[in-house]
PDB file of C-alpha atoms in Angstrom:
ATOM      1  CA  UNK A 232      79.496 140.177  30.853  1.00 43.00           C
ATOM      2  CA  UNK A 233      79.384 139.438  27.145  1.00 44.00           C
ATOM      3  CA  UNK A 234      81.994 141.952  26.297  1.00 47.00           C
ATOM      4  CA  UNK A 235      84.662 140.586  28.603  1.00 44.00           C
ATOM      5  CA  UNK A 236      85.147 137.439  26.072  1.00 46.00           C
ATOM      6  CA  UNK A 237      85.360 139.543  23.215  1.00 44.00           C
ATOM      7  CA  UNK A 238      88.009 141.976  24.847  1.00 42.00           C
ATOM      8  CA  UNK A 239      90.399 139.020  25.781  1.00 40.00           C
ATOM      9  CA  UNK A 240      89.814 137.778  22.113  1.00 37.00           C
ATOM     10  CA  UNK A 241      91.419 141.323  20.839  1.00 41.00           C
ATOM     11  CA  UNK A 242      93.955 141.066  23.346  1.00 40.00           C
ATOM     12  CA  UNK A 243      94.991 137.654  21.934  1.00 36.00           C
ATOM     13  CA  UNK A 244      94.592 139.121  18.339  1.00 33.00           C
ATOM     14  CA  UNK A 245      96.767 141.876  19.061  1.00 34.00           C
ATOM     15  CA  UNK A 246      99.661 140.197  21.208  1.00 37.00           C
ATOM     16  CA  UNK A 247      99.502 137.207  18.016  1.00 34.00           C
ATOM     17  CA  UNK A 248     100.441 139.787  15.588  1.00 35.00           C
ATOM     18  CA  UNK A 249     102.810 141.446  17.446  1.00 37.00           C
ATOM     19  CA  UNK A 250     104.598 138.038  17.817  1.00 42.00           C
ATOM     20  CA  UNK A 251     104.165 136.855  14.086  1.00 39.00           C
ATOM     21  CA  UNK A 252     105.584 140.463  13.107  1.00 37.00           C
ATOM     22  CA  UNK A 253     108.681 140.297  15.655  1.00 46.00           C
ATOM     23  CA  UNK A 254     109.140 136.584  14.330  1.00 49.00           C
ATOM     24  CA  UNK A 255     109.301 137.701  10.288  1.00 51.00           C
ATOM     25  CA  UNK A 256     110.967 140.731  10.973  1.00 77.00           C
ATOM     26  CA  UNK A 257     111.990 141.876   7.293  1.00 80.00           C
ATOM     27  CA  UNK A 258     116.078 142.968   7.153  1.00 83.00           C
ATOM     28  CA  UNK A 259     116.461 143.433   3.367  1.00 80.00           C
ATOM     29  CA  UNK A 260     115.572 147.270   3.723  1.00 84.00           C
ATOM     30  CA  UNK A 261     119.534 147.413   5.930  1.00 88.00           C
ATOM     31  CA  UNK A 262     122.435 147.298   4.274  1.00 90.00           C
ATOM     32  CA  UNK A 263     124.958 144.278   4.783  1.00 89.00           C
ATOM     33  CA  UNK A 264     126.898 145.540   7.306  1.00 92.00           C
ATOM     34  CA  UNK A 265     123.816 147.021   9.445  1.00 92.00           C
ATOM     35  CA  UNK A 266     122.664 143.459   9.309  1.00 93.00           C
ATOM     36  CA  UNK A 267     125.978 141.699  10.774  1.00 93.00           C
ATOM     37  CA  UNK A 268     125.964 144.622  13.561  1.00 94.00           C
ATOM     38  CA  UNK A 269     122.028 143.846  14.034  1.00 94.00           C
ATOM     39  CA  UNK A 270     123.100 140.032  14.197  1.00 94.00           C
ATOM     40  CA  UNK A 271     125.643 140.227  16.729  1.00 94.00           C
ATOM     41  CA  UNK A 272     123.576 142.514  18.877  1.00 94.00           C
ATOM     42  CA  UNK A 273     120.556 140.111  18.682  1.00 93.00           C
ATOM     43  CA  UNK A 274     122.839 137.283  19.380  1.00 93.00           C
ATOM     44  CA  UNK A 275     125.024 138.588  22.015  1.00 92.00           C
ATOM     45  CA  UNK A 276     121.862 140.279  23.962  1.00 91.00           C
ATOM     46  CA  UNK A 277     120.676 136.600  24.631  1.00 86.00           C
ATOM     47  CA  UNK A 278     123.971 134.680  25.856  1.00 85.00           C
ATOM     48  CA  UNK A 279     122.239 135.015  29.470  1.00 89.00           C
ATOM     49  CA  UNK A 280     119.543 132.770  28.456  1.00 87.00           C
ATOM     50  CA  UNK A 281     119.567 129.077  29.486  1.00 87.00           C
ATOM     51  CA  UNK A 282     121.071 127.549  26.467  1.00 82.00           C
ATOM     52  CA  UNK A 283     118.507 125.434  24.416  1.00 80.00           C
ATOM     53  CA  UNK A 284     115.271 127.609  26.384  1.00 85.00           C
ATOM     54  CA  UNK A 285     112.721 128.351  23.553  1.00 86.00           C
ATOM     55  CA  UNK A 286     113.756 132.289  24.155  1.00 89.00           C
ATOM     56  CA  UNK A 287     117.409 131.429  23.846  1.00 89.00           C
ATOM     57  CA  UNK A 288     116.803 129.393  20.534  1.00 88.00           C
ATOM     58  CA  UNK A 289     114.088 132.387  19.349  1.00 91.00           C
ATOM     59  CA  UNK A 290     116.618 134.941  19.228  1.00 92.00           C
ATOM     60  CA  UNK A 291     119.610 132.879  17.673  1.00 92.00           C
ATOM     61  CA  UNK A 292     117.261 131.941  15.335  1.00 92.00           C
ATOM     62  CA  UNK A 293     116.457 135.955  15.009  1.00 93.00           C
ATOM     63  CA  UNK A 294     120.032 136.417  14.938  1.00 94.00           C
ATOM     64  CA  UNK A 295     120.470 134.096  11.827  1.00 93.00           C
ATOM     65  CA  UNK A 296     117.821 135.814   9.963  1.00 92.00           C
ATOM     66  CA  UNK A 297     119.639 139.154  10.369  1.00 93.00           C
ATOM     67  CA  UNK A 298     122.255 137.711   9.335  1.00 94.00           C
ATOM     68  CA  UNK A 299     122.460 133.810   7.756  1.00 92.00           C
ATOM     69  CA  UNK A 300     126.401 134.185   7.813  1.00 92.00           C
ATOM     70  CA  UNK A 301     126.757 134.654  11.497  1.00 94.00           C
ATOM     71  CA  UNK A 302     128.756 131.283  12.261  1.00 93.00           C
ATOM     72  CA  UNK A 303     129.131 131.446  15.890  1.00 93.00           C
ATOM     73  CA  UNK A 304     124.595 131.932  15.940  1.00 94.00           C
ATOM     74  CA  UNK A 305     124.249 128.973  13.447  1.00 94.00           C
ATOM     75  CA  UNK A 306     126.957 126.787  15.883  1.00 94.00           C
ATOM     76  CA  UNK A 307     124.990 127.863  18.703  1.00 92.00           C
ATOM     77  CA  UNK A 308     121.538 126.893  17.212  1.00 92.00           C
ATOM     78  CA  UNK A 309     122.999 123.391  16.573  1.00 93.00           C
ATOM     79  CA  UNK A 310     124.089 122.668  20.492  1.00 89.00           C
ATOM     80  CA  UNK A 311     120.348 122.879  21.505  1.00 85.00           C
ATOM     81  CA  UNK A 312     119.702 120.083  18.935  1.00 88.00           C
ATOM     82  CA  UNK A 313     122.835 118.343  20.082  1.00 88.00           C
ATOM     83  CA  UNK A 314     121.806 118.324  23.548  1.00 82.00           C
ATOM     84  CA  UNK A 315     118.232 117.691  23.163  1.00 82.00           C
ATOM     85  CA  UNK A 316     119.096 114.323  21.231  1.00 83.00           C
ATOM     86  CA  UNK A 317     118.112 115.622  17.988  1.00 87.00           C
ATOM     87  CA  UNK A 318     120.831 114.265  15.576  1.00 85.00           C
ATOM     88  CA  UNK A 319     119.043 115.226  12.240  1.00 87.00           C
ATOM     89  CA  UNK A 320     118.411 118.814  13.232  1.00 91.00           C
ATOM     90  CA  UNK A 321     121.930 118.951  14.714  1.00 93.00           C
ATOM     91  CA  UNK A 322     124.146 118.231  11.563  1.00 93.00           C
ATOM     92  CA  UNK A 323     121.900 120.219   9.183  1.00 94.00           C
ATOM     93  CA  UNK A 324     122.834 123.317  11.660  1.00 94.00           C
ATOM     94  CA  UNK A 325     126.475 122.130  12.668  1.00 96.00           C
ATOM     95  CA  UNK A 326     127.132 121.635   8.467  1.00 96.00           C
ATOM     96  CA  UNK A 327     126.214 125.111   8.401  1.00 95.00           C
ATOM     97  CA  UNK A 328     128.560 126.489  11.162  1.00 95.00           C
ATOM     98  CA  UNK A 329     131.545 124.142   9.582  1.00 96.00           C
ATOM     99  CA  UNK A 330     130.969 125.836   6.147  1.00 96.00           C
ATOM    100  CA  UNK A 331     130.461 129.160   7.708  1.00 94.00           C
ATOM    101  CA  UNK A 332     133.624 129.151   9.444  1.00 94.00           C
ATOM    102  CA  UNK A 333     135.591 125.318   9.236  1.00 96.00           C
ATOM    103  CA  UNK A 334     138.465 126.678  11.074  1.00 96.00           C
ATOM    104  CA  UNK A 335     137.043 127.488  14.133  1.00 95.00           C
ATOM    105  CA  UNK A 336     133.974 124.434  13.654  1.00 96.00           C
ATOM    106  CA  UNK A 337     135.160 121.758  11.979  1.00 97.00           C
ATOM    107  CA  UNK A 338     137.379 120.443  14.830  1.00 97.00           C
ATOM    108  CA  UNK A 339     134.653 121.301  17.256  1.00 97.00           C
ATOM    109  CA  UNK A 340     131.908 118.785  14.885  1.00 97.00           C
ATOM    110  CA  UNK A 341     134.813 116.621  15.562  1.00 98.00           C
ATOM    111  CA  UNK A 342     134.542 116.843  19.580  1.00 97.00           C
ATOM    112  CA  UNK A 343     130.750 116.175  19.161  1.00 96.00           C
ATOM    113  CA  UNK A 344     131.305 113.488  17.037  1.00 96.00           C
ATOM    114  CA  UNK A 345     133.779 111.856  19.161  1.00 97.00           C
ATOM    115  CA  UNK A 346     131.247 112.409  22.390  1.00 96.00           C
ATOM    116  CA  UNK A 347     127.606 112.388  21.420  1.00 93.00           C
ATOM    117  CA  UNK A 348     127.455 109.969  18.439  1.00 93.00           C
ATOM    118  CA  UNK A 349     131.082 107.857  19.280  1.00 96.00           C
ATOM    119  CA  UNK A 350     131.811 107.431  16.040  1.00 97.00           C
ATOM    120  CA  UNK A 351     135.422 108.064  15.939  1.00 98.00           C
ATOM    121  CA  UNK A 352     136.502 108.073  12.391  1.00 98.00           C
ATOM    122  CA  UNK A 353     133.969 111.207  11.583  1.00 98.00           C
ATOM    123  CA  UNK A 354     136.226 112.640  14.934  1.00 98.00           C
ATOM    124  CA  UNK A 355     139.594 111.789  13.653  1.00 98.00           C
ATOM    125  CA  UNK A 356     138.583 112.809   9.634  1.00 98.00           C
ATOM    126  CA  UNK A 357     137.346 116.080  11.938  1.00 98.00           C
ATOM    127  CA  UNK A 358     140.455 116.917  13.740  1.00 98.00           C
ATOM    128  CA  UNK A 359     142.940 115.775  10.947  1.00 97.00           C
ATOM    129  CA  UNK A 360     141.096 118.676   8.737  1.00 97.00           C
ATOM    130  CA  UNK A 361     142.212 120.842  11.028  1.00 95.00           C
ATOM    131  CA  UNK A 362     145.601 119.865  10.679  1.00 95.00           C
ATOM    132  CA  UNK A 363     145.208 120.952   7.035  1.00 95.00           C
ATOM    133  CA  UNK A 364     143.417 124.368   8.196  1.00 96.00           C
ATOM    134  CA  UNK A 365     145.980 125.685  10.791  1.00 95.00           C
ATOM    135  CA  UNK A 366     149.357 124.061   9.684  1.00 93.00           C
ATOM    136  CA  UNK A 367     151.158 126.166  12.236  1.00 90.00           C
ATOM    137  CA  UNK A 368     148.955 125.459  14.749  1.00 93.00           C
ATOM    138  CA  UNK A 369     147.063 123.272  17.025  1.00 94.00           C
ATOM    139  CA  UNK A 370     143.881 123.561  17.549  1.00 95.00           C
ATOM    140  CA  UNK A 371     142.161 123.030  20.748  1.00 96.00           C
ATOM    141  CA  UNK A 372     138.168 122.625  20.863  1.00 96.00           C
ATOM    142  CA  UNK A 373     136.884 122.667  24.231  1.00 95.00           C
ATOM    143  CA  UNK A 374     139.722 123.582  25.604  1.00 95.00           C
ATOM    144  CA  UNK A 375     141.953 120.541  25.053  1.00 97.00           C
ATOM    145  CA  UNK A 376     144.276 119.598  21.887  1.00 97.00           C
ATOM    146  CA  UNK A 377     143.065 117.846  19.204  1.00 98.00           C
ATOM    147  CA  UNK A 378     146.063 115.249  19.528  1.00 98.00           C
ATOM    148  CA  UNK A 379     144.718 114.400  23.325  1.00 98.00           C
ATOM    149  CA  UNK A 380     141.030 114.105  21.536  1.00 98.00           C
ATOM    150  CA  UNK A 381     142.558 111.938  18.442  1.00 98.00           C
ATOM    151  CA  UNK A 382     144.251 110.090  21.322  1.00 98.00           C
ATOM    152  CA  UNK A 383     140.877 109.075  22.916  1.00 98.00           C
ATOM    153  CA  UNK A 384     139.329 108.413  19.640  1.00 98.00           C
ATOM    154  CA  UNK A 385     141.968 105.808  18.671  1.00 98.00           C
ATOM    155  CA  UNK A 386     141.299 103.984  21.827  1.00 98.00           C
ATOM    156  CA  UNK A 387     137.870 104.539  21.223  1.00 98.00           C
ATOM    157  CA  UNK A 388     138.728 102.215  18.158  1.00 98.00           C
ATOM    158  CA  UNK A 389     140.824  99.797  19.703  1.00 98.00           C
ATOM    159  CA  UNK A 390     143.792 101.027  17.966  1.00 98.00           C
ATOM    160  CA  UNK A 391     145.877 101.932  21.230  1.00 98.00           C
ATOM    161  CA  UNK A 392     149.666 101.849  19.498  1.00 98.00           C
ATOM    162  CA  UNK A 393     148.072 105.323  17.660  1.00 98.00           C
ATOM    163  CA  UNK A 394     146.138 106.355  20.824  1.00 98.00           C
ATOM    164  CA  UNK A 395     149.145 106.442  22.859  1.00 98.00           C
ATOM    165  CA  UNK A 396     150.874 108.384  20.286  1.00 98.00           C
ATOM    166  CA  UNK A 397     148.872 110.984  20.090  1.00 98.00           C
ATOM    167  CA  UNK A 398     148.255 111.039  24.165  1.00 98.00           C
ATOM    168  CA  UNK A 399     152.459 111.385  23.483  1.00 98.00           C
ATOM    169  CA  UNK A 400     152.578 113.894  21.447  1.00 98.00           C
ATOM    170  CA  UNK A 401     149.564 116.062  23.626  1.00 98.00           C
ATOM    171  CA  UNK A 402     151.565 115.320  26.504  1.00 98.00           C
ATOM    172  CA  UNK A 403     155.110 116.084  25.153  1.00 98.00           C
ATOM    173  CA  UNK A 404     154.083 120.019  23.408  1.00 97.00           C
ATOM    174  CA  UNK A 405     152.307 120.677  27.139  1.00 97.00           C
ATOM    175  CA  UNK A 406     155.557 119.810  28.797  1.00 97.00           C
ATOM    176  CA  UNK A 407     157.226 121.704  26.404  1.00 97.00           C
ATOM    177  CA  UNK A 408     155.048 124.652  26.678  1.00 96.00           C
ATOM    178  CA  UNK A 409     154.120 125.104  29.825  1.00 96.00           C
ATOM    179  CA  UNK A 410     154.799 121.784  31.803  1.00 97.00           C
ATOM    180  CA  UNK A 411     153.532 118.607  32.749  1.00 97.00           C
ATOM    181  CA  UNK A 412     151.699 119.739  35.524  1.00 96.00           C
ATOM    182  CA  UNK A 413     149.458 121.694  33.076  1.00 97.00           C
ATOM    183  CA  UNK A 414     148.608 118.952  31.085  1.00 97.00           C
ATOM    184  CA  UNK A 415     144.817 117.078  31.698  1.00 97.00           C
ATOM    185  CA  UNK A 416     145.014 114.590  34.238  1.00 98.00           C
ATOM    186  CA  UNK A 417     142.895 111.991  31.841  1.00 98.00           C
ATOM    187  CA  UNK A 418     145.688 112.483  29.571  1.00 98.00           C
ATOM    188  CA  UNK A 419     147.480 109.792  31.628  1.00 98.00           C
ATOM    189  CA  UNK A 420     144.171 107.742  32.652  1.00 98.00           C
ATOM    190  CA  UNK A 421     143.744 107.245  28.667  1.00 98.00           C
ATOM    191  CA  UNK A 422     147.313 106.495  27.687  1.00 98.00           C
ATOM    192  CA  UNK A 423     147.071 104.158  30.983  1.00 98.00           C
ATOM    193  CA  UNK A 424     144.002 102.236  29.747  1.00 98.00           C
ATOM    194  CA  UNK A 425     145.834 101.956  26.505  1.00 98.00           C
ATOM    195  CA  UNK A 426     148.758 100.352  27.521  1.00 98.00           C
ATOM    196  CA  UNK A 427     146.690  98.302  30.448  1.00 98.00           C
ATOM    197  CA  UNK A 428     144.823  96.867  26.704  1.00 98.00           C
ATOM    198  CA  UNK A 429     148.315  96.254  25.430  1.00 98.00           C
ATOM    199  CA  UNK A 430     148.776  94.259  28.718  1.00 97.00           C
ATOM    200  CA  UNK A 431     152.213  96.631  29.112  1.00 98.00           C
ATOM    201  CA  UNK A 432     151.667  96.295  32.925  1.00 98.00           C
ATOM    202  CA  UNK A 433     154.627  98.732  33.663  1.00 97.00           C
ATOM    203  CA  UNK A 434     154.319 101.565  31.585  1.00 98.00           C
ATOM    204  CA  UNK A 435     150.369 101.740  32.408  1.00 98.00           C
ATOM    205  CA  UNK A 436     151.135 101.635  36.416  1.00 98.00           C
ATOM    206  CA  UNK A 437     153.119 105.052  35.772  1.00 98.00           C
ATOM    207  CA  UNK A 438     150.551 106.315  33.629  1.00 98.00           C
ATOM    208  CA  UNK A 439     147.989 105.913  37.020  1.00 98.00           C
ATOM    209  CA  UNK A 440     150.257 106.769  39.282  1.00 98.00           C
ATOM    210  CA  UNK A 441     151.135 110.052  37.627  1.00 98.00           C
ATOM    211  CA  UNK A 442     147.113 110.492  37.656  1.00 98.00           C
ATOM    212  CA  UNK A 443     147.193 109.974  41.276  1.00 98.00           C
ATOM    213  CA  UNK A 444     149.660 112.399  41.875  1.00 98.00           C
ATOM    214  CA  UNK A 445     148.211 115.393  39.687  1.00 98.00           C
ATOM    215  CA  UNK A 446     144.899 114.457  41.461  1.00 97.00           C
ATOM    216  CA  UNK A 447     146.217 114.603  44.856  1.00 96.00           C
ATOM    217  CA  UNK A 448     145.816 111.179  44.947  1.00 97.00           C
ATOM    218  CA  UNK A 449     142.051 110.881  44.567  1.00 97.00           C
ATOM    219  CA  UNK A 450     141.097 108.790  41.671  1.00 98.00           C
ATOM    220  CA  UNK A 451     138.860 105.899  41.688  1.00 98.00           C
ATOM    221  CA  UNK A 452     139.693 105.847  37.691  1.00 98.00           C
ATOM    222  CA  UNK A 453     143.477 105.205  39.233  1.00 98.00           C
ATOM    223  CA  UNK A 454     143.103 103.046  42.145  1.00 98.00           C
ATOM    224  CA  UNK A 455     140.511 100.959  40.047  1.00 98.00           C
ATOM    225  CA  UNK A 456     143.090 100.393  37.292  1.00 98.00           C
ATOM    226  CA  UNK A 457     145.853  99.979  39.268  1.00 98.00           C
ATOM    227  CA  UNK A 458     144.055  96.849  41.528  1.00 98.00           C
ATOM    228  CA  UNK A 459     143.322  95.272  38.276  1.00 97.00           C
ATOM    229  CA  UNK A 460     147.107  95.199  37.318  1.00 97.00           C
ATOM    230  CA  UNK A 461     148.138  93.863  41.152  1.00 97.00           C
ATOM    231  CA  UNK A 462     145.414  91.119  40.461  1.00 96.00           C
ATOM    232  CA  UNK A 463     147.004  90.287  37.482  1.00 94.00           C
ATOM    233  CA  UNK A 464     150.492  89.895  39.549  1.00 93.00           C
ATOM    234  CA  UNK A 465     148.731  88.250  41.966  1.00 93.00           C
ATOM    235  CA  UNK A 466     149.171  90.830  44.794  1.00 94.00           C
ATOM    236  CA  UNK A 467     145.660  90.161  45.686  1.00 93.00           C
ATOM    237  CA  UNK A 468     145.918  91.956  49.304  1.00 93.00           C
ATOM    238  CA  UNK A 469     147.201  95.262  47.915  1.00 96.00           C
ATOM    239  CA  UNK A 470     144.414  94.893  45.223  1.00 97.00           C
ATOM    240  CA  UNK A 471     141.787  95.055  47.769  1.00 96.00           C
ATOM    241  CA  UNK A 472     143.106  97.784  49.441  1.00 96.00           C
ATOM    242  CA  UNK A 473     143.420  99.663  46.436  1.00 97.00           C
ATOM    243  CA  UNK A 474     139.822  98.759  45.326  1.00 97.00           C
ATOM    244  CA  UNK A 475     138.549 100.190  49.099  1.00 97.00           C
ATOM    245  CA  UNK A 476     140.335 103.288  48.307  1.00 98.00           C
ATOM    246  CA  UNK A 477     138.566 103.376  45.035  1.00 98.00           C
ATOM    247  CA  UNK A 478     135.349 102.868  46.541  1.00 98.00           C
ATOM    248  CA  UNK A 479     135.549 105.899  48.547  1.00 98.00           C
ATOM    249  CA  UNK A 480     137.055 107.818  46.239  1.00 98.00           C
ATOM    250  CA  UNK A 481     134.042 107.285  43.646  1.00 98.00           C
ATOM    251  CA  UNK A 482     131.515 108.128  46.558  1.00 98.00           C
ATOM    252  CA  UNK A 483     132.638 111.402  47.306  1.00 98.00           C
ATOM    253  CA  UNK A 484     133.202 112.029  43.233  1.00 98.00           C
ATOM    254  CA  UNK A 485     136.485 111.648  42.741  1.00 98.00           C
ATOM    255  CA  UNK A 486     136.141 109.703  39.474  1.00 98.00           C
ATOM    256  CA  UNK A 487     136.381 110.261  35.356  1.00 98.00           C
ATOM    257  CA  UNK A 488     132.756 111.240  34.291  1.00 97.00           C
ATOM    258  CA  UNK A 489     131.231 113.897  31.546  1.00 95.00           C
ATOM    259  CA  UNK A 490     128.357 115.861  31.617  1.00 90.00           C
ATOM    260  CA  UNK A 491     125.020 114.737  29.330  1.00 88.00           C
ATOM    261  CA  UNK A 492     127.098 111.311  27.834  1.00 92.00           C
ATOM    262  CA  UNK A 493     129.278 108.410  29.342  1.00 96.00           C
ATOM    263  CA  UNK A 494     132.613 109.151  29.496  1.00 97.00           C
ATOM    264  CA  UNK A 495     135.143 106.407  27.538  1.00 98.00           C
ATOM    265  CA  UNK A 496     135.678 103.939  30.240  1.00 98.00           C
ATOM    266  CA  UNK A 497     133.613 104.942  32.539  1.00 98.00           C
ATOM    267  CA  UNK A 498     133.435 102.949  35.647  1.00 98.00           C
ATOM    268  CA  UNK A 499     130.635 101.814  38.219  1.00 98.00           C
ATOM    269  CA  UNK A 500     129.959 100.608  41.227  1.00 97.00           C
ATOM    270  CA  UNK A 501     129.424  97.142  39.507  1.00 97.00           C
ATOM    271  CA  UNK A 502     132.802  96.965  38.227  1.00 98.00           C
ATOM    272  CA  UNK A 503     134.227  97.230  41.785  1.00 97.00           C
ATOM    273  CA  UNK A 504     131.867  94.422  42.906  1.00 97.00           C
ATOM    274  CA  UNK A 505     133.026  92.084  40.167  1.00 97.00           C
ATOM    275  CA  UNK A 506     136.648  93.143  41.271  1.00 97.00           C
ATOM    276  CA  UNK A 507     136.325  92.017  44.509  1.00 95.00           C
ATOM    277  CA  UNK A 508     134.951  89.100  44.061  1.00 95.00           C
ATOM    278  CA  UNK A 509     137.018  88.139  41.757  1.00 95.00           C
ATOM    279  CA  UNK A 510     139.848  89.318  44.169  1.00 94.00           C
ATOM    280  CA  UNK A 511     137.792  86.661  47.178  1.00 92.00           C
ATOM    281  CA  UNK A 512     138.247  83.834  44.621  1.00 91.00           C
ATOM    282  CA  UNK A 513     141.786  84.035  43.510  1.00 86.00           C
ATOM    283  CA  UNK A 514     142.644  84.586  47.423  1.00 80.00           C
ATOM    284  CA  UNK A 515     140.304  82.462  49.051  1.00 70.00           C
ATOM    285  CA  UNK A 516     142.617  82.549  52.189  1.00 58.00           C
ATOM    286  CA  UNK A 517     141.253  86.042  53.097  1.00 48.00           C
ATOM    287  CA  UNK A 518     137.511  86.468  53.474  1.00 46.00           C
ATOM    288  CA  UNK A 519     137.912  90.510  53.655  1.00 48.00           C
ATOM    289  CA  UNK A 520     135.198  92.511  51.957  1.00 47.00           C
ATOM    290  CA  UNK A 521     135.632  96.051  50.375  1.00 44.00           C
TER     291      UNK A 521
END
């Protein structure tokens, strides 16, 4: 019985070592190019892994040491950082990525900054870099154009004459392009809020209605917006139907949300209660409820 503790203790010796030596695996003896190959084999060999999981961060992190100068394994390393909250770690890696490659990165730091940390000037100072970077081009991190990001930045600062510029000139190359129907339905929700803010009632009703009609007409976003404008013009009974519409529409989803933050304008149940009850005051004729 005495020997069993000491033969787990080996066992634990042995499977320690084997992970310290996997974990300080020494490269210098392969050339340069040997050690990019290595890197993207490493790297690649562990994009099935749940992003952030301590394997998934253990072999970017292998990946790296292969080869420091693989920018898409640095990027990576920072998004488990991002996501986990971890705003120190995250820049020191992101920084990285940028220097590694500031074409591809530096309007993607601009996306996080814009989302995770709101602080819009780092996002525009981001995304007008990349102006500089790709003259001939615009770029589009996470799948959208910088001008429809700069666009939500802008209102994110208030400034809506430069938002809806921007949301213009997004809007205008997609048309162009491909057409309007390709362009992101929250191009129009944005530019909408924007001009709602400017109190230009008229140009921000066809802003939601053009969000409506992309979104087959399911948008509390839309419906929301739109029964705040008919309160202001004192069409209080259309108001509340609108606002019932946008009730349903946000229970069953059908609203502008994000995944891990708060979207820009985000709305919630409570702002449909205070709606309607401002609605029951200014029409105190109707006692309906929505």
């Amino acid at each position: 019985m005495e020997k069993l503790p000491k033969y787990f203790l080996s066992i634990f010796v042995l499977i320690l070592a084997f992970s310290c030596s996997e974990k300080g695996k020494d490269y210098s003896a392969l050339s340069k190019e040997e050690r990019k190959k290595l890197s993207v084999e490493i790297f690649d060999g562990g994009s099935h892994l749940p992003q952030g999981s301590p394997k998934s961060m253990t072999r970017i992190e292998e990946a790296i040491s292969a080869d420091p100068d693989n920018c898409d394994a640095v990027r990576e390393l920072s998004v488990a950082y991002l996501k986990r909250g971890m705003p120190n770690k995250w820049k020191v890696e992101m920084d990285k990525a940028v220097a590694c490659n500031a074409t591809i990165w530096q309007p993607y730091r601009g996306y996080n900054y814009l989302w995770f940390y709101r602080d819009y000037k780092k996002a525009i100072a981001d995304f007008d870099a990349s102006d500089t970077l790709t003259p001939n081009f615009t770029d589009a991190p996470q799948g959208h154009s910088v001008d429809y990001w700069r666009g939500i930045a802008y209102l994110g600062l208030k400034d809506y004459e430069k938002s809806i510029s921007y949301f213009e000139k997004y809007l205008t190359q997609i048309t162009e392009e491909s057409g309007e129907d390709w362009a992101e339905p929250t191009a129009f929700l944005y530019r909408g809020i924007a001009y709602f803010e400017k109190r230009n009632f008229d140009e921000a009703l066809k802003d939601f209605d053009k969000l409506l009609f992309y979104n087959r007409d399911h948008s509390a976003d839309g419906k929301y917006y739109k029964a705040l404008i008919l309160k202001e013009k004192e069409d209080c009974e259309t108001a509340k139907k609108l606002l019932a519409d946008a009730k349903v529409d946000f229970a069953n989803g059908y609203y502008n949300n994000r995944d891990y933050v708060e979207t820009l304008y985000q709305i919630f149940p409570q702002d449909f209660d205070k709606l309607n009850s401002e609605l029951e005051t200014q029409c105190p004729h109707k006692n309906e409820t929505y």
